[in-house]
mmCIF file of C-alpha atoms in Angstrom:
data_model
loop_
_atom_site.group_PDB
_atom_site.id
_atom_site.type_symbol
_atom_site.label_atom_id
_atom_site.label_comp_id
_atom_site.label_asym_id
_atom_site.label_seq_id
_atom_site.Cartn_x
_atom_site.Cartn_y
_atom_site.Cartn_z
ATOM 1 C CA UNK A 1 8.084 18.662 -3.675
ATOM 2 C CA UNK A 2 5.205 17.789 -1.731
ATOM 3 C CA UNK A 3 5.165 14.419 -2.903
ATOM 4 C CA UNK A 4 1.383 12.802 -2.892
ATOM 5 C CA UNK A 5 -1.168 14.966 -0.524
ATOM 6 C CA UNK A 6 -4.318 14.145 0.710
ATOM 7 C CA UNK A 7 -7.727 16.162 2.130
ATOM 8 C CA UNK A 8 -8.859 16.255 4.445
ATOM 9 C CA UNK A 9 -7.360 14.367 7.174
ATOM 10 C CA UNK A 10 -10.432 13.727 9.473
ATOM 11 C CA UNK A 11 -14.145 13.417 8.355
ATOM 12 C CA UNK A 12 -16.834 12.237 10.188
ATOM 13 C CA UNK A 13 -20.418 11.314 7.909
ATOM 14 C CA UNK A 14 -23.657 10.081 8.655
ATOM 15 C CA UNK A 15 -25.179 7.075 6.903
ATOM 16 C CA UNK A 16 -26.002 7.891 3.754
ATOM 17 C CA UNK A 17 -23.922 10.972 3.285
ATOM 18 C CA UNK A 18 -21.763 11.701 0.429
ATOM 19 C CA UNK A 19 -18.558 13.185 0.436
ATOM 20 C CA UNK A 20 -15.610 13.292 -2.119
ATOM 21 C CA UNK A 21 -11.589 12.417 -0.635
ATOM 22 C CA UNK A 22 -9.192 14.492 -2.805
ATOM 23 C CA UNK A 23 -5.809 13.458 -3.596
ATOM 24 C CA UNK A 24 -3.152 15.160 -5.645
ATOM 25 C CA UNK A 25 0.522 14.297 -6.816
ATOM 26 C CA UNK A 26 3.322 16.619 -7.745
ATOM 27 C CA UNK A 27 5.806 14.034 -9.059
ATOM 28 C CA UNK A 28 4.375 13.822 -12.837
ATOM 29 C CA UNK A 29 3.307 10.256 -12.105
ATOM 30 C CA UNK A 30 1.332 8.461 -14.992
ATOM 31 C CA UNK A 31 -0.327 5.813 -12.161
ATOM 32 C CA UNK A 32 -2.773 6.691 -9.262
ATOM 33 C CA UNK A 33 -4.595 4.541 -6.499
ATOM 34 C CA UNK A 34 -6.642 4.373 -4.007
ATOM 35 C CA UNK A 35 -6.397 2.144 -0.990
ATOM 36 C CA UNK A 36 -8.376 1.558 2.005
ATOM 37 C CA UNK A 37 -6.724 0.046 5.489
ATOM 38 C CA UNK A 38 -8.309 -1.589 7.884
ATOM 39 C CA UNK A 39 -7.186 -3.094 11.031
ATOM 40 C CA UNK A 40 -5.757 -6.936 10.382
ATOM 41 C CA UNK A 41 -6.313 -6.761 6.789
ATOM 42 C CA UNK A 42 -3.860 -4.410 5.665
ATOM 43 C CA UNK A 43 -4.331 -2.301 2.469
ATOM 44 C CA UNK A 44 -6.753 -3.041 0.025
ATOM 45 C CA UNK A 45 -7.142 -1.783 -3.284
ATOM 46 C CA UNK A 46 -10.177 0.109 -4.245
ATOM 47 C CA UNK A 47 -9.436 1.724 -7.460
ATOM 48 C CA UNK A 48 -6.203 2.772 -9.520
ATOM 49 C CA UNK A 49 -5.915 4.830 -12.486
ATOM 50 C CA UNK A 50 -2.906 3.419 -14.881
ATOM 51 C CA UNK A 51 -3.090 6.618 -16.821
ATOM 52 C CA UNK A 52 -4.864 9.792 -17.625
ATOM 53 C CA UNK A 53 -8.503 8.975 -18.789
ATOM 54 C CA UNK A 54 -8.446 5.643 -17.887
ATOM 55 C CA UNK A 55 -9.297 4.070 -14.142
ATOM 56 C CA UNK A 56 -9.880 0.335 -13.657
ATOM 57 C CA UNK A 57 -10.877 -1.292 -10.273
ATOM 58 C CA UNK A 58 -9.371 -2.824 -7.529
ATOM 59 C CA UNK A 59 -10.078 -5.348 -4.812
ATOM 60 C CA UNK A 60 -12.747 -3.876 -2.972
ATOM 61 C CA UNK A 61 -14.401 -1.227 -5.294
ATOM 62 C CA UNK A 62 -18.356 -1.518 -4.006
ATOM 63 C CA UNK A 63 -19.634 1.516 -2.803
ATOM 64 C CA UNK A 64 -16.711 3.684 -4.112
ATOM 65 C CA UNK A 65 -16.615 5.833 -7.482
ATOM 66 C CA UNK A 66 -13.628 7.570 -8.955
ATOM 67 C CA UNK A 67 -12.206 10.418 -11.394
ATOM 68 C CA UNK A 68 -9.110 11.180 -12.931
ATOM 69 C CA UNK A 69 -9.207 14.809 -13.440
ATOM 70 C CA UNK A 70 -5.434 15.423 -14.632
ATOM 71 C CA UNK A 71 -2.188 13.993 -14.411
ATOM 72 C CA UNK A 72 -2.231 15.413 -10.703
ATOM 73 C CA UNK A 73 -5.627 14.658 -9.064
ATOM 74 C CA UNK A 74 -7.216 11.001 -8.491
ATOM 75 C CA UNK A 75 -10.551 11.918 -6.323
ATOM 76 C CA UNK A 76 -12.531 8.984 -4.582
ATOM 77 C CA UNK A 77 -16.553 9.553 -4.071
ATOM 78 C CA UNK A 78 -18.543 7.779 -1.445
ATOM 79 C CA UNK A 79 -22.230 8.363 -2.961
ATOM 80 C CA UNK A 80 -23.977 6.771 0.324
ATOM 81 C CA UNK A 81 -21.853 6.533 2.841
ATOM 82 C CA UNK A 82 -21.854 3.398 4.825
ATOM 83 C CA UNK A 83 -20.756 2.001 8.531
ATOM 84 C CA UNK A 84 -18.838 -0.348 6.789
ATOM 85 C CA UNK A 85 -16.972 1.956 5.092
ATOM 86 C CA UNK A 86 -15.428 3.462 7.946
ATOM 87 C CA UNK A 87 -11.313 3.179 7.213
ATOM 88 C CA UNK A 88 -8.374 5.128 6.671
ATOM 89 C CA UNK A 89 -8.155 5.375 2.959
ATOM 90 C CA UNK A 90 -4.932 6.094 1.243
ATOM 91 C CA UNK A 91 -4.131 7.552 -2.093
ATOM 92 C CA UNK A 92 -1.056 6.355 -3.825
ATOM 93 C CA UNK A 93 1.251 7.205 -7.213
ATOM 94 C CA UNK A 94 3.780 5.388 -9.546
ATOM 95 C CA UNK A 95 5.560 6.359 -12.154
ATOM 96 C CA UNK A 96 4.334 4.014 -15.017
ATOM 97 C CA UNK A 97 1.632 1.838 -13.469
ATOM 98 C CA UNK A 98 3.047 -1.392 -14.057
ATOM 99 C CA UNK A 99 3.473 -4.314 -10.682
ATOM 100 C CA UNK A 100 7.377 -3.591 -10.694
ATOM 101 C CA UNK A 101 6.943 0.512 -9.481
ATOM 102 C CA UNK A 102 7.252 1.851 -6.463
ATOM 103 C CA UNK A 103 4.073 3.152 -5.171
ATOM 104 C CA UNK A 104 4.481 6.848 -3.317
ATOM 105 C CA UNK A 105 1.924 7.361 -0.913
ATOM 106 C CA UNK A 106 -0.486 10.320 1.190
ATOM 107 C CA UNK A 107 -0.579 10.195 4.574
ATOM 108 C CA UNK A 108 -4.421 9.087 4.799
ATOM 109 C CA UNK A 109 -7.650 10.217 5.357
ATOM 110 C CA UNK A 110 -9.156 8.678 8.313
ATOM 111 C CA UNK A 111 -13.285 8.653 7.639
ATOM 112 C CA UNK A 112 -15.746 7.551 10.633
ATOM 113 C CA UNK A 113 -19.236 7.064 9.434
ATOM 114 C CA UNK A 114 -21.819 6.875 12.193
ATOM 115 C CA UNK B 1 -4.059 -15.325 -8.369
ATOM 116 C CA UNK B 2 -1.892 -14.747 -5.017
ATOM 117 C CA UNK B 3 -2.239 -14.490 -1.358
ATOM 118 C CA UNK B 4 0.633 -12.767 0.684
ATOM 119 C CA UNK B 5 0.682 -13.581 4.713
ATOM 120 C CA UNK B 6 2.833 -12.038 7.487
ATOM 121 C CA UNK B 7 3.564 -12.557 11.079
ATOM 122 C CA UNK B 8 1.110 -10.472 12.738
ATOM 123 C CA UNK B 9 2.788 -8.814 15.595
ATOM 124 C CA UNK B 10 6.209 -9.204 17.144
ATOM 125 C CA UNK B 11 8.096 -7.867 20.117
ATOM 126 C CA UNK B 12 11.394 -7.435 21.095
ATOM 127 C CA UNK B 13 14.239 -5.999 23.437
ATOM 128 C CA UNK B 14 15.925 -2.958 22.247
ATOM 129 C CA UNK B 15 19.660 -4.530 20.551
ATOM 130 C CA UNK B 16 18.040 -7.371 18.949
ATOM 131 C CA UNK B 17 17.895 -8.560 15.707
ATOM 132 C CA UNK B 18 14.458 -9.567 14.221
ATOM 133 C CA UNK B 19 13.375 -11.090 11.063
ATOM 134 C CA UNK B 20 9.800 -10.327 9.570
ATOM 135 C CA UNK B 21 8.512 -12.693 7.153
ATOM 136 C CA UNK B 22 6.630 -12.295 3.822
ATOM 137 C CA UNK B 23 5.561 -15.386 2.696
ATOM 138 C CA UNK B 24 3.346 -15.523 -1.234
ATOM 139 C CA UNK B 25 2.157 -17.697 -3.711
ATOM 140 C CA UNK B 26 2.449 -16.589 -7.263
ATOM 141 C CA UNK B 27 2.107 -17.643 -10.649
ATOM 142 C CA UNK B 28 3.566 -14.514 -12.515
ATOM 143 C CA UNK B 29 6.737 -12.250 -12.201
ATOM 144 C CA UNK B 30 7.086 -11.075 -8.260
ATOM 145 C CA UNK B 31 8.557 -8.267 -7.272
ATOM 146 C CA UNK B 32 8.121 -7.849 -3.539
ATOM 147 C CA UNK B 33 7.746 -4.100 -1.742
ATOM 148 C CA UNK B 34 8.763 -3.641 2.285
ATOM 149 C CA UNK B 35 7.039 -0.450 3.508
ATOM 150 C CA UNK B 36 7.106 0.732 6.957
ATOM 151 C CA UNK B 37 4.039 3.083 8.722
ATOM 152 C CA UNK B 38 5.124 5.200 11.737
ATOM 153 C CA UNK B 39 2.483 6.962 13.155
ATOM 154 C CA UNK B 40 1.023 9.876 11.846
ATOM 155 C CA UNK B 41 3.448 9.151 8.553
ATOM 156 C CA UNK B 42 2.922 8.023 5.664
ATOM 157 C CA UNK B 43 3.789 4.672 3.997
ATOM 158 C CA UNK B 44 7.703 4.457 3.115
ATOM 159 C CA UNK B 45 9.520 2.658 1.316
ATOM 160 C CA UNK B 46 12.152 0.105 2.720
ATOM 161 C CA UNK B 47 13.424 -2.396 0.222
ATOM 162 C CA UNK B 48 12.120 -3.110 -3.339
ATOM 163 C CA UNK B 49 13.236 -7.128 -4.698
ATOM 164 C CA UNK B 50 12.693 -8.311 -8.071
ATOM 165 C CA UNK B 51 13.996 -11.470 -9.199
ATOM 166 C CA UNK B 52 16.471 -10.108 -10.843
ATOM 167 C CA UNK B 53 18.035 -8.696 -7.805
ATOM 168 C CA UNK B 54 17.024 -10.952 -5.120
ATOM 169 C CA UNK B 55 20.895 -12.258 -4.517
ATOM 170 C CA UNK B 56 21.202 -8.834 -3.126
ATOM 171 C CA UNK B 57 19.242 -9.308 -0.115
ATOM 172 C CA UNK B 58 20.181 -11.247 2.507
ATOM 173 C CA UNK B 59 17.271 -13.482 4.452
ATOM 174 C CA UNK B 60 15.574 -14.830 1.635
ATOM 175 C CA UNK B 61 15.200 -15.421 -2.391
ATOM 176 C CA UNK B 62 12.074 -14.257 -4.150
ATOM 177 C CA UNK B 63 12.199 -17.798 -6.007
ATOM 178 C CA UNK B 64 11.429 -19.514 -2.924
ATOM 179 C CA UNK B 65 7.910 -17.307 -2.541
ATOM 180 C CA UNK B 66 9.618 -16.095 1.247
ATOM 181 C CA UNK B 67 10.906 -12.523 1.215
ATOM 182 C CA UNK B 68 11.683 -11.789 4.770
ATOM 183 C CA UNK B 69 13.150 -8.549 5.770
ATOM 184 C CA UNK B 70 15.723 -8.510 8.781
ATOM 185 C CA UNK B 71 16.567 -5.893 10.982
ATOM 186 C CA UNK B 72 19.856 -5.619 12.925
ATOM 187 C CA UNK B 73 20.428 -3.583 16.636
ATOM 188 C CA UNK B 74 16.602 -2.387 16.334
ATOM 189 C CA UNK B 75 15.768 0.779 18.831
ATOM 190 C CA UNK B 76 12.576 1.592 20.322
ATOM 191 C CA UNK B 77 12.167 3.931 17.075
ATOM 192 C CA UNK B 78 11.881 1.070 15.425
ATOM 193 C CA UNK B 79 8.732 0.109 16.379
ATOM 194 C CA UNK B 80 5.994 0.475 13.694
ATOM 195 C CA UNK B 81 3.932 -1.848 11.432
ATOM 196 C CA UNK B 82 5.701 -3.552 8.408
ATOM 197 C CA UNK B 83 4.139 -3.993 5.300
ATOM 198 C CA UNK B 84 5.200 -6.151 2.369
ATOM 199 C CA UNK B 85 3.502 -5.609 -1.204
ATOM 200 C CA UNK B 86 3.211 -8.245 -3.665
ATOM 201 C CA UNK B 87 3.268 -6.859 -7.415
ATOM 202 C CA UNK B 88 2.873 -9.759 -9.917
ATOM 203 C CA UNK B 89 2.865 -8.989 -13.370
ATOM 204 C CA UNK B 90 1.458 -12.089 -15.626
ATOM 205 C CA UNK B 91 2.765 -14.257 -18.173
ATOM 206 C CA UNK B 92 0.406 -13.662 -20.701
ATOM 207 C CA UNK B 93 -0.699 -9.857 -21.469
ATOM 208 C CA UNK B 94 -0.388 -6.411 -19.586
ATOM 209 C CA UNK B 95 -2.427 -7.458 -16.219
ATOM 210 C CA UNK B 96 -1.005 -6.437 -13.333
ATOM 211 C CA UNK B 97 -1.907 -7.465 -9.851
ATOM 212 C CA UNK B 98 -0.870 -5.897 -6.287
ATOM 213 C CA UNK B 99 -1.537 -6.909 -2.645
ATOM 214 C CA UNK B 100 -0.714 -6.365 0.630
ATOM 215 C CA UNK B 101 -0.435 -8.593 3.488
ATOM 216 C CA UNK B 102 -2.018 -7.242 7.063
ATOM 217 C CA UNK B 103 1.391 -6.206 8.171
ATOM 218 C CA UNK B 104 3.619 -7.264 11.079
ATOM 219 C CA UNK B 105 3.198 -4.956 14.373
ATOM 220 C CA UNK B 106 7.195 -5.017 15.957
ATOM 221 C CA UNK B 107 7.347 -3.547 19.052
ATOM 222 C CA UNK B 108 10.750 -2.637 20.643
ATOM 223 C CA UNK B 109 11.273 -2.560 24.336
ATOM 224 C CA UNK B 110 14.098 -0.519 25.836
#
């Protein structure tokens, strides 16, 4: 099992650029997130997905937009990509979605935006 | 609501023991995650604690809102940043709520 991946690895945008971070899971996990790390804050939840069809957001969501496409994929859109948003973002899955689960998680996508 | 704070960076000589703290405030049902990042790896799992379980562990009781992780003998591949992960689920209702702290940079000598 590949466990949770994540594409691409590196991206580099301009202001106001839009680009979509992919993220799949193999482990027929009902729960999806999306986290973004930055340094001295730790990780910071942007958006999860409890279930298929459904996605509810997190701490931080501004600027962000999501889809659940399946079971497997979680994607995370940045419509107008901003300095600020520059991060290593990190998609995670659980089991059933609840506080109690262990989260599985990608090894990032680290995004510069200039 | 919660808040979850850690020890920002700590240092050590290769053979020691160290003790990271997680220290929380919450109002619901705790269960507190311990991940560790290596570079270029992904997040992984250490040690999951619900209150059920806490005796378990030594270093600390979920009750007390301090869940510190200890670490015997560390090695220079020990170095990394340690993460704890507050998931609270409420009294009242299906909300859940999950939150890191910044995490706790050890650094091992040799």
């Amino acid at each position: 099992n590949a466990g949770v991946t994540q594409t691409p690895k590196f991206q580099v945008l301009k202001t106001g650029q839009s680009m979509t971070l992919q993220c799949a899971q193999d482990m027929n996990h009902n729960s999806m997130y999306w986290y973004r790390q930055d340094p001295g804050m730790g990780l910071r939840l942007i958006y999860y997905s409890a279930s298929e069809g459904t996605t509810d957001k997190g701490e931080v969501p501004n600027g962000y937009n999501v889809s659940r496409l399946n079971k497997r994929e979680f994607s995370l859109r940045l419509e107008s990509a901003a300095p600020s948003q520059t991060s290593v973002y990190f998609c995670a899955s659980s089991e059933r979605g609840i506080a109690a689960d262990t989260q599985y998680f990608g090894p990032g996508t680290r995004l510069t935006v200039l | 609501s919660n808040s979850v704070k850690q020890t920002g960076q700590i240092t050590v000589s290769e053979g020691a023991s160290v003790t990271m703290n997680c220290t929380y405030t919450s109002t619901g049902y705790p269960t507190l995650f311990w991940y560790v990042e290596y570079p270029s790896k992904p997040l992984q799992l250490l040690q999951r604690e619900t209150m059920e379980n806490s005796k378990n562990f030594g270093g600390g009781n979920i009750k007390d809102k301090n869940s510190p992780i200890v670490k015997y003998s560390v090695q220079v591949s020990d170095s990394a940043v340690y993460y704890c992960l507050l998931g609270e689920s409420c009294r009242m209702g299906n909300n859940n709520d999950m939150r890191f702290g910044a995490g706790t940079r050890l650094t091992v000598k040799p």
